[in-house]
PDB file of C-alpha atoms in Angstrom:
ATOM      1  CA  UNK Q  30     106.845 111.557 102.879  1.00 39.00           C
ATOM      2  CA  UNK Q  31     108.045 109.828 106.394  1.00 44.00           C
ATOM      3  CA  UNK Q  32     108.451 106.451 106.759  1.00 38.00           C
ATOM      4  CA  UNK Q  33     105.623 104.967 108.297  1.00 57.00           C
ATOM      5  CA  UNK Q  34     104.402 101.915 110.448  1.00 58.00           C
ATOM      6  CA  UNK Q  35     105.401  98.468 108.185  1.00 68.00           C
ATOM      7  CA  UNK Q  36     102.556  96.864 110.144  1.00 59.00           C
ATOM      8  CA  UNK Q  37     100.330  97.705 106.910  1.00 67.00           C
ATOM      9  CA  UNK Q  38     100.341  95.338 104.050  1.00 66.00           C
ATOM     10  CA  UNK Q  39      99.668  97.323 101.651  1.00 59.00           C
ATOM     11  CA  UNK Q  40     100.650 100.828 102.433  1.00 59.00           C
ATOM     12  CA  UNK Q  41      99.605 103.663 104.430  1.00 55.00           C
ATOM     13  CA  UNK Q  42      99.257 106.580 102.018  1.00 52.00           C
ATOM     14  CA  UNK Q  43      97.185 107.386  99.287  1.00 51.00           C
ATOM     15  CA  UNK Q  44      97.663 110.937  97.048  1.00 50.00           C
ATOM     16  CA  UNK Q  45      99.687 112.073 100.144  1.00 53.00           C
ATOM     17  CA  UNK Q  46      97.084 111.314 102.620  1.00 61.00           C
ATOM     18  CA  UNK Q  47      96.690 108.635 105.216  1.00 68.00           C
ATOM     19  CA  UNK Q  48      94.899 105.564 103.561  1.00 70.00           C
ATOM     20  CA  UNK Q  49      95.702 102.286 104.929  1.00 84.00           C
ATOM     21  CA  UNK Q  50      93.911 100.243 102.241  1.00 86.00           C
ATOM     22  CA  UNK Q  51      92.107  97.229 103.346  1.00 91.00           C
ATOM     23  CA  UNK Q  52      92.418  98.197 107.063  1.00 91.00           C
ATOM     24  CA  UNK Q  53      89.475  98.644 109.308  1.00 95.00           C
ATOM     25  CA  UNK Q  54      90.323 101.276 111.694  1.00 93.00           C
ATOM     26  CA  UNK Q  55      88.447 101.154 115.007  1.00 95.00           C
ATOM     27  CA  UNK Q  56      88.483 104.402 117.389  1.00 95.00           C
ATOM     28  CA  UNK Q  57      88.557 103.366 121.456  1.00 96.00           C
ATOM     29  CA  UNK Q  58      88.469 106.268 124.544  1.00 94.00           C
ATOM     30  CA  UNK Q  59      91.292 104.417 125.945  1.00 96.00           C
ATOM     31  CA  UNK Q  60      94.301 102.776 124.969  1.00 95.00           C
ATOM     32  CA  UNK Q  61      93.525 100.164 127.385  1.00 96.00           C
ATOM     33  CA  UNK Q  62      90.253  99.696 125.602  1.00 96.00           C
ATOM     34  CA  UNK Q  63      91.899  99.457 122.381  1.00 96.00           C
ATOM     35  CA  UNK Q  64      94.201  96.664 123.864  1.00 97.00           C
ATOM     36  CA  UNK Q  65      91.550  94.699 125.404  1.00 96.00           C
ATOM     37  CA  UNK Q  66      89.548  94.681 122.123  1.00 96.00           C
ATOM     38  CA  UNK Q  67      92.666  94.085 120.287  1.00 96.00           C
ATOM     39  CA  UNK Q  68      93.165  90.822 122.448  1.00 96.00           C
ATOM     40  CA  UNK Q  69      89.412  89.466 122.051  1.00 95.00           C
ATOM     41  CA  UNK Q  70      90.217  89.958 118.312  1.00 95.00           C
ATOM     42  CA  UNK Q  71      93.736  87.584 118.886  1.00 95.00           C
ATOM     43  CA  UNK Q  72      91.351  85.276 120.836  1.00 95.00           C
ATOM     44  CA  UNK Q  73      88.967  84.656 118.234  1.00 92.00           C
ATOM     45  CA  UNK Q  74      92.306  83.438 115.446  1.00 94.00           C
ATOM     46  CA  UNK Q  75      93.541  87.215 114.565  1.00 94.00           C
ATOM     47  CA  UNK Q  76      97.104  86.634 114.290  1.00 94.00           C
ATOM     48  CA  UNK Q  77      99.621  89.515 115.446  1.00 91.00           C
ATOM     49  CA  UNK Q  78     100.026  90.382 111.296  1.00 92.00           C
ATOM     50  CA  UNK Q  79      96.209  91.438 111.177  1.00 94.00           C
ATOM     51  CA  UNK Q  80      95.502  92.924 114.182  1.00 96.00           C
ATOM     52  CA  UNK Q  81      97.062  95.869 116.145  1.00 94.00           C
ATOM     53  CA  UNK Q  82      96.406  98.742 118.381  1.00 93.00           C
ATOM     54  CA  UNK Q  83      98.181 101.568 118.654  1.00 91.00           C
ATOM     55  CA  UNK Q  84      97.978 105.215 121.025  1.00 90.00           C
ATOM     56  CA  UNK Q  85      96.363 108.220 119.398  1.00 87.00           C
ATOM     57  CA  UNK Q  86      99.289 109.600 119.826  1.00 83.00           C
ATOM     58  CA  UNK Q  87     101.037 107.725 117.487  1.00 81.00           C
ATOM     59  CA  UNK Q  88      98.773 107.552 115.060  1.00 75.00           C
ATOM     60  CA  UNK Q  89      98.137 111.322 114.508  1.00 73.00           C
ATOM     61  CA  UNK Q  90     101.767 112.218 115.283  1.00 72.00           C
ATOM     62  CA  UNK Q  91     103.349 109.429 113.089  1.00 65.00           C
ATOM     63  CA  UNK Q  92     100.991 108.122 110.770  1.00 56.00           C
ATOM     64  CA  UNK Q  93      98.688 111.035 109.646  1.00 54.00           C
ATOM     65  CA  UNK Q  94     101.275 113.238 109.873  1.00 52.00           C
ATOM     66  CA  UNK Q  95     101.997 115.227 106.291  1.00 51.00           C
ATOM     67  CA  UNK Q  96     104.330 117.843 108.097  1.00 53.00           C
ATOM     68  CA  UNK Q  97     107.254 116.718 105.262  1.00 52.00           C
ATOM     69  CA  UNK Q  98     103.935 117.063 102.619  1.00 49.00           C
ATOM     70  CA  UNK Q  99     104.679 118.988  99.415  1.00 48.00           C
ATOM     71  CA  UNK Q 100     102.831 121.250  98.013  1.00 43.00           C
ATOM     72  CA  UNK Q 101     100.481 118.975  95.152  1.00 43.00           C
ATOM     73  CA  UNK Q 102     100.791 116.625  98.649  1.00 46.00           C
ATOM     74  CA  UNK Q 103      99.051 119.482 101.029  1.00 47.00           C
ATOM     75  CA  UNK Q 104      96.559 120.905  97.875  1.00 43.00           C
ATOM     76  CA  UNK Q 105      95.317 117.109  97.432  1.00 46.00           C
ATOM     77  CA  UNK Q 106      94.441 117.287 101.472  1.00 49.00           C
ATOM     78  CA  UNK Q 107      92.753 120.601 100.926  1.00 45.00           C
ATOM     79  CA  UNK Q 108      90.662 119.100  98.333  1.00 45.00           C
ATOM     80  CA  UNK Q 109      89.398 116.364 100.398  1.00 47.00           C
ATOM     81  CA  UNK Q 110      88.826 117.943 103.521  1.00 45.00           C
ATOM     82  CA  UNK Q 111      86.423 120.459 100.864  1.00 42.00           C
ATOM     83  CA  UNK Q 112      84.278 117.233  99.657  1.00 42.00           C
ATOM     84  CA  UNK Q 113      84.650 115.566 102.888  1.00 48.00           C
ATOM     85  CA  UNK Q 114      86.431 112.430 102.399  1.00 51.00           C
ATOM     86  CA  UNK Q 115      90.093 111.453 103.727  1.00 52.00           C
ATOM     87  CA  UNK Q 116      90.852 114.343 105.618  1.00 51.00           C
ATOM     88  CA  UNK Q 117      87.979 114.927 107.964  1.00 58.00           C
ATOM     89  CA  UNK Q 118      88.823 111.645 108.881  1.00 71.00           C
ATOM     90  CA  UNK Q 119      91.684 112.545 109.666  1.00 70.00           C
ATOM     91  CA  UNK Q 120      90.298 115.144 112.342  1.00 73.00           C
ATOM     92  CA  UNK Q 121      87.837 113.253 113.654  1.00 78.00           C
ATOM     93  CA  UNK Q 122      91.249 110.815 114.617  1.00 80.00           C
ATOM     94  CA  UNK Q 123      92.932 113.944 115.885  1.00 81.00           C
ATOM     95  CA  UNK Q 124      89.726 114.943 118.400  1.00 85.00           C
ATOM     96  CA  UNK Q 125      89.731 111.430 119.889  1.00 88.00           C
ATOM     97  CA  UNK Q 126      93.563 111.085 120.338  1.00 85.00           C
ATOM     98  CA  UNK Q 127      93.658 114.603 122.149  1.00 86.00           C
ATOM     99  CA  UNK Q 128      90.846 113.091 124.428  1.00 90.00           C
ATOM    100  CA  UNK Q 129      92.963 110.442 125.010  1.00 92.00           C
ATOM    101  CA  UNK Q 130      91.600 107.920 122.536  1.00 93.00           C
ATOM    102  CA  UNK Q 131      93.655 104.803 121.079  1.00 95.00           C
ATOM    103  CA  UNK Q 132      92.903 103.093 118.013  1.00 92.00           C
ATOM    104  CA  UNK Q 133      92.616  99.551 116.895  1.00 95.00           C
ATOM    105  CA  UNK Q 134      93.437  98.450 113.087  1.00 93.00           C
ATOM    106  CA  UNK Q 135      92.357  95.021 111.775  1.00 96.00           C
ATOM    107  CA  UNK Q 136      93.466  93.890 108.250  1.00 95.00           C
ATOM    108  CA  UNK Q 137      90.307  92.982 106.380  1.00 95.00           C
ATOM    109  CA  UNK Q 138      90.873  92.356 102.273  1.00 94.00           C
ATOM    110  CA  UNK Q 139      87.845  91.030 101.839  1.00 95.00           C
ATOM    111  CA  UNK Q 140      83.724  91.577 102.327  1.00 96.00           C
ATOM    112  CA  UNK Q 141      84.038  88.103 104.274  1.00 96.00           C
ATOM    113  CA  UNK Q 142      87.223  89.285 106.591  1.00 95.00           C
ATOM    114  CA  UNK Q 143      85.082  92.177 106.755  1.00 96.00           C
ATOM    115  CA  UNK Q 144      81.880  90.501 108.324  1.00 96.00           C
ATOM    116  CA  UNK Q 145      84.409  88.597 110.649  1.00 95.00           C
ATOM    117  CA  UNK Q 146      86.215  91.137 111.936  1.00 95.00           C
ATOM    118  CA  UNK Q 147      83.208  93.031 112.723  1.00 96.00           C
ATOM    119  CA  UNK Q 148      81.630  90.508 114.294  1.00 95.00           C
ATOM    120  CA  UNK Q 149      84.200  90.497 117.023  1.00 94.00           C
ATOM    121  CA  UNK Q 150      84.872  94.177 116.796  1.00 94.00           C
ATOM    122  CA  UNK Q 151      81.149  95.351 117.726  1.00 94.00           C
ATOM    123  CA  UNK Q 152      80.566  93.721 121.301  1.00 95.00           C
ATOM    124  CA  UNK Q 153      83.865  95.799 122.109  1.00 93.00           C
ATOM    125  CA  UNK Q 154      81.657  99.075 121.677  1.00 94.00           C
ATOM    126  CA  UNK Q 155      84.620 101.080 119.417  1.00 96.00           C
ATOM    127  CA  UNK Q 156      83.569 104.583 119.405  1.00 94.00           C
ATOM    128  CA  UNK Q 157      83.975 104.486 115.348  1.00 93.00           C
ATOM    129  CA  UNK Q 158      85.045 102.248 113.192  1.00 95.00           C
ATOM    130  CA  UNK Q 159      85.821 102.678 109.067  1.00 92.00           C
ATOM    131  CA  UNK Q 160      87.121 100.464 106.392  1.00 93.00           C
ATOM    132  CA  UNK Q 161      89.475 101.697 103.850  1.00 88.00           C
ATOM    133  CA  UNK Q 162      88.797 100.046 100.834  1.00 88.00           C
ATOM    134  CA  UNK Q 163      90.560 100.559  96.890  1.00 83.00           C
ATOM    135  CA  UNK Q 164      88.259 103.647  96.195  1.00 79.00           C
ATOM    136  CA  UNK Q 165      86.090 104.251  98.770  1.00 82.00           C
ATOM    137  CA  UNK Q 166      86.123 104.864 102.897  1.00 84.00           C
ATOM    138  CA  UNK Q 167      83.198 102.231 104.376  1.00 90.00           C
ATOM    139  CA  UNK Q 168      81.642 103.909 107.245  1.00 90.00           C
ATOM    140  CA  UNK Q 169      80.956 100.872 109.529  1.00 93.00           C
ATOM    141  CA  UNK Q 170      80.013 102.653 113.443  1.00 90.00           C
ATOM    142  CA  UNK Q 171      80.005 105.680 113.093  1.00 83.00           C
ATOM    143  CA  UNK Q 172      77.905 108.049 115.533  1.00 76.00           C
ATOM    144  CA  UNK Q 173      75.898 110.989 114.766  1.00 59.00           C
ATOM    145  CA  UNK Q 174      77.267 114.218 114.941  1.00 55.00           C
ATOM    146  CA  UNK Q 175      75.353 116.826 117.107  1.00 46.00           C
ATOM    147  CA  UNK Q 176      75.193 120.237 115.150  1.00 49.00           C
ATOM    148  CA  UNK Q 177      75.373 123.104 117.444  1.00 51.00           C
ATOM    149  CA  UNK Q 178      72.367 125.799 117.887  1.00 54.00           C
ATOM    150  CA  UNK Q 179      73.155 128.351 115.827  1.00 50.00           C
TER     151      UNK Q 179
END
């Protein structure tokens, strides 16, 4: 696999997939909103180690990226994007970065950080935002999806 961004703690990868564990990752329109909400977060006592925003650029082109994937890496992504876990994520990030989208990531270990970093994260109106926990992806904002007429 690449090397990836060694702003995460703990990781970015899980079974070949992008999974940065204990991370809450917040989706913006803007990069500029991502930075402003990235600030507020700095202003009430994130520190530069638990906070960080970053283009959708980057983070579909660098982070999510499994080009160098083997194959068991690629199969394991086919299997999630069937039950719907990691990997339709993953395109959900990759629809907001191509509409020019930015994303915010805030290190949260525990329920408590959790509640915390929410609390300052929600007045900034992210478009979604997710926690990766151990074994499980917490859906924290997260809008509803309007099916098409068929």
């Amino acid at each position: 696999m690449k090397t990836h961004w060694e702003f995460f703690k703990e990781g970015d990868h899980s079974f070949g997939l992008f999974y940065p564990r204990h991370y809450i990752l917040a989706g913006f329109d803007s990069h500029e909103s991502a930075q402003t909400a990235e600030q507020e977060l700095r202003n009430q006592g994130f520190s530069d180690e638990e906070v960080r925003s970053a283009t959708g650029a980057f983070v579909v082109g660098e982070l999510e990226s499994v080009e160098d994937a083997s194959f068991l890496d690629r199969l394991k992504a086919w299997v999630s994007r069937f039950v719907g876990t990691e990997a339709g994520y993953i395109d959900d990030d990759l629809e907001l970065a191509r509409s020019g989208g930015a994303f915010l990531f805030i290190y949260a270990p525990t329920d408590a950080d959790c509640r915390r970093a929410m609390a300052a994260l929600e007045p900034q109106r992210p478009v979604f935002a997710r926690r990766y926990l151990p074994m499980a992806i917490e859906r924290l904002i997260y809008p509803a999806r309007v099916q098409p007429d068929v």
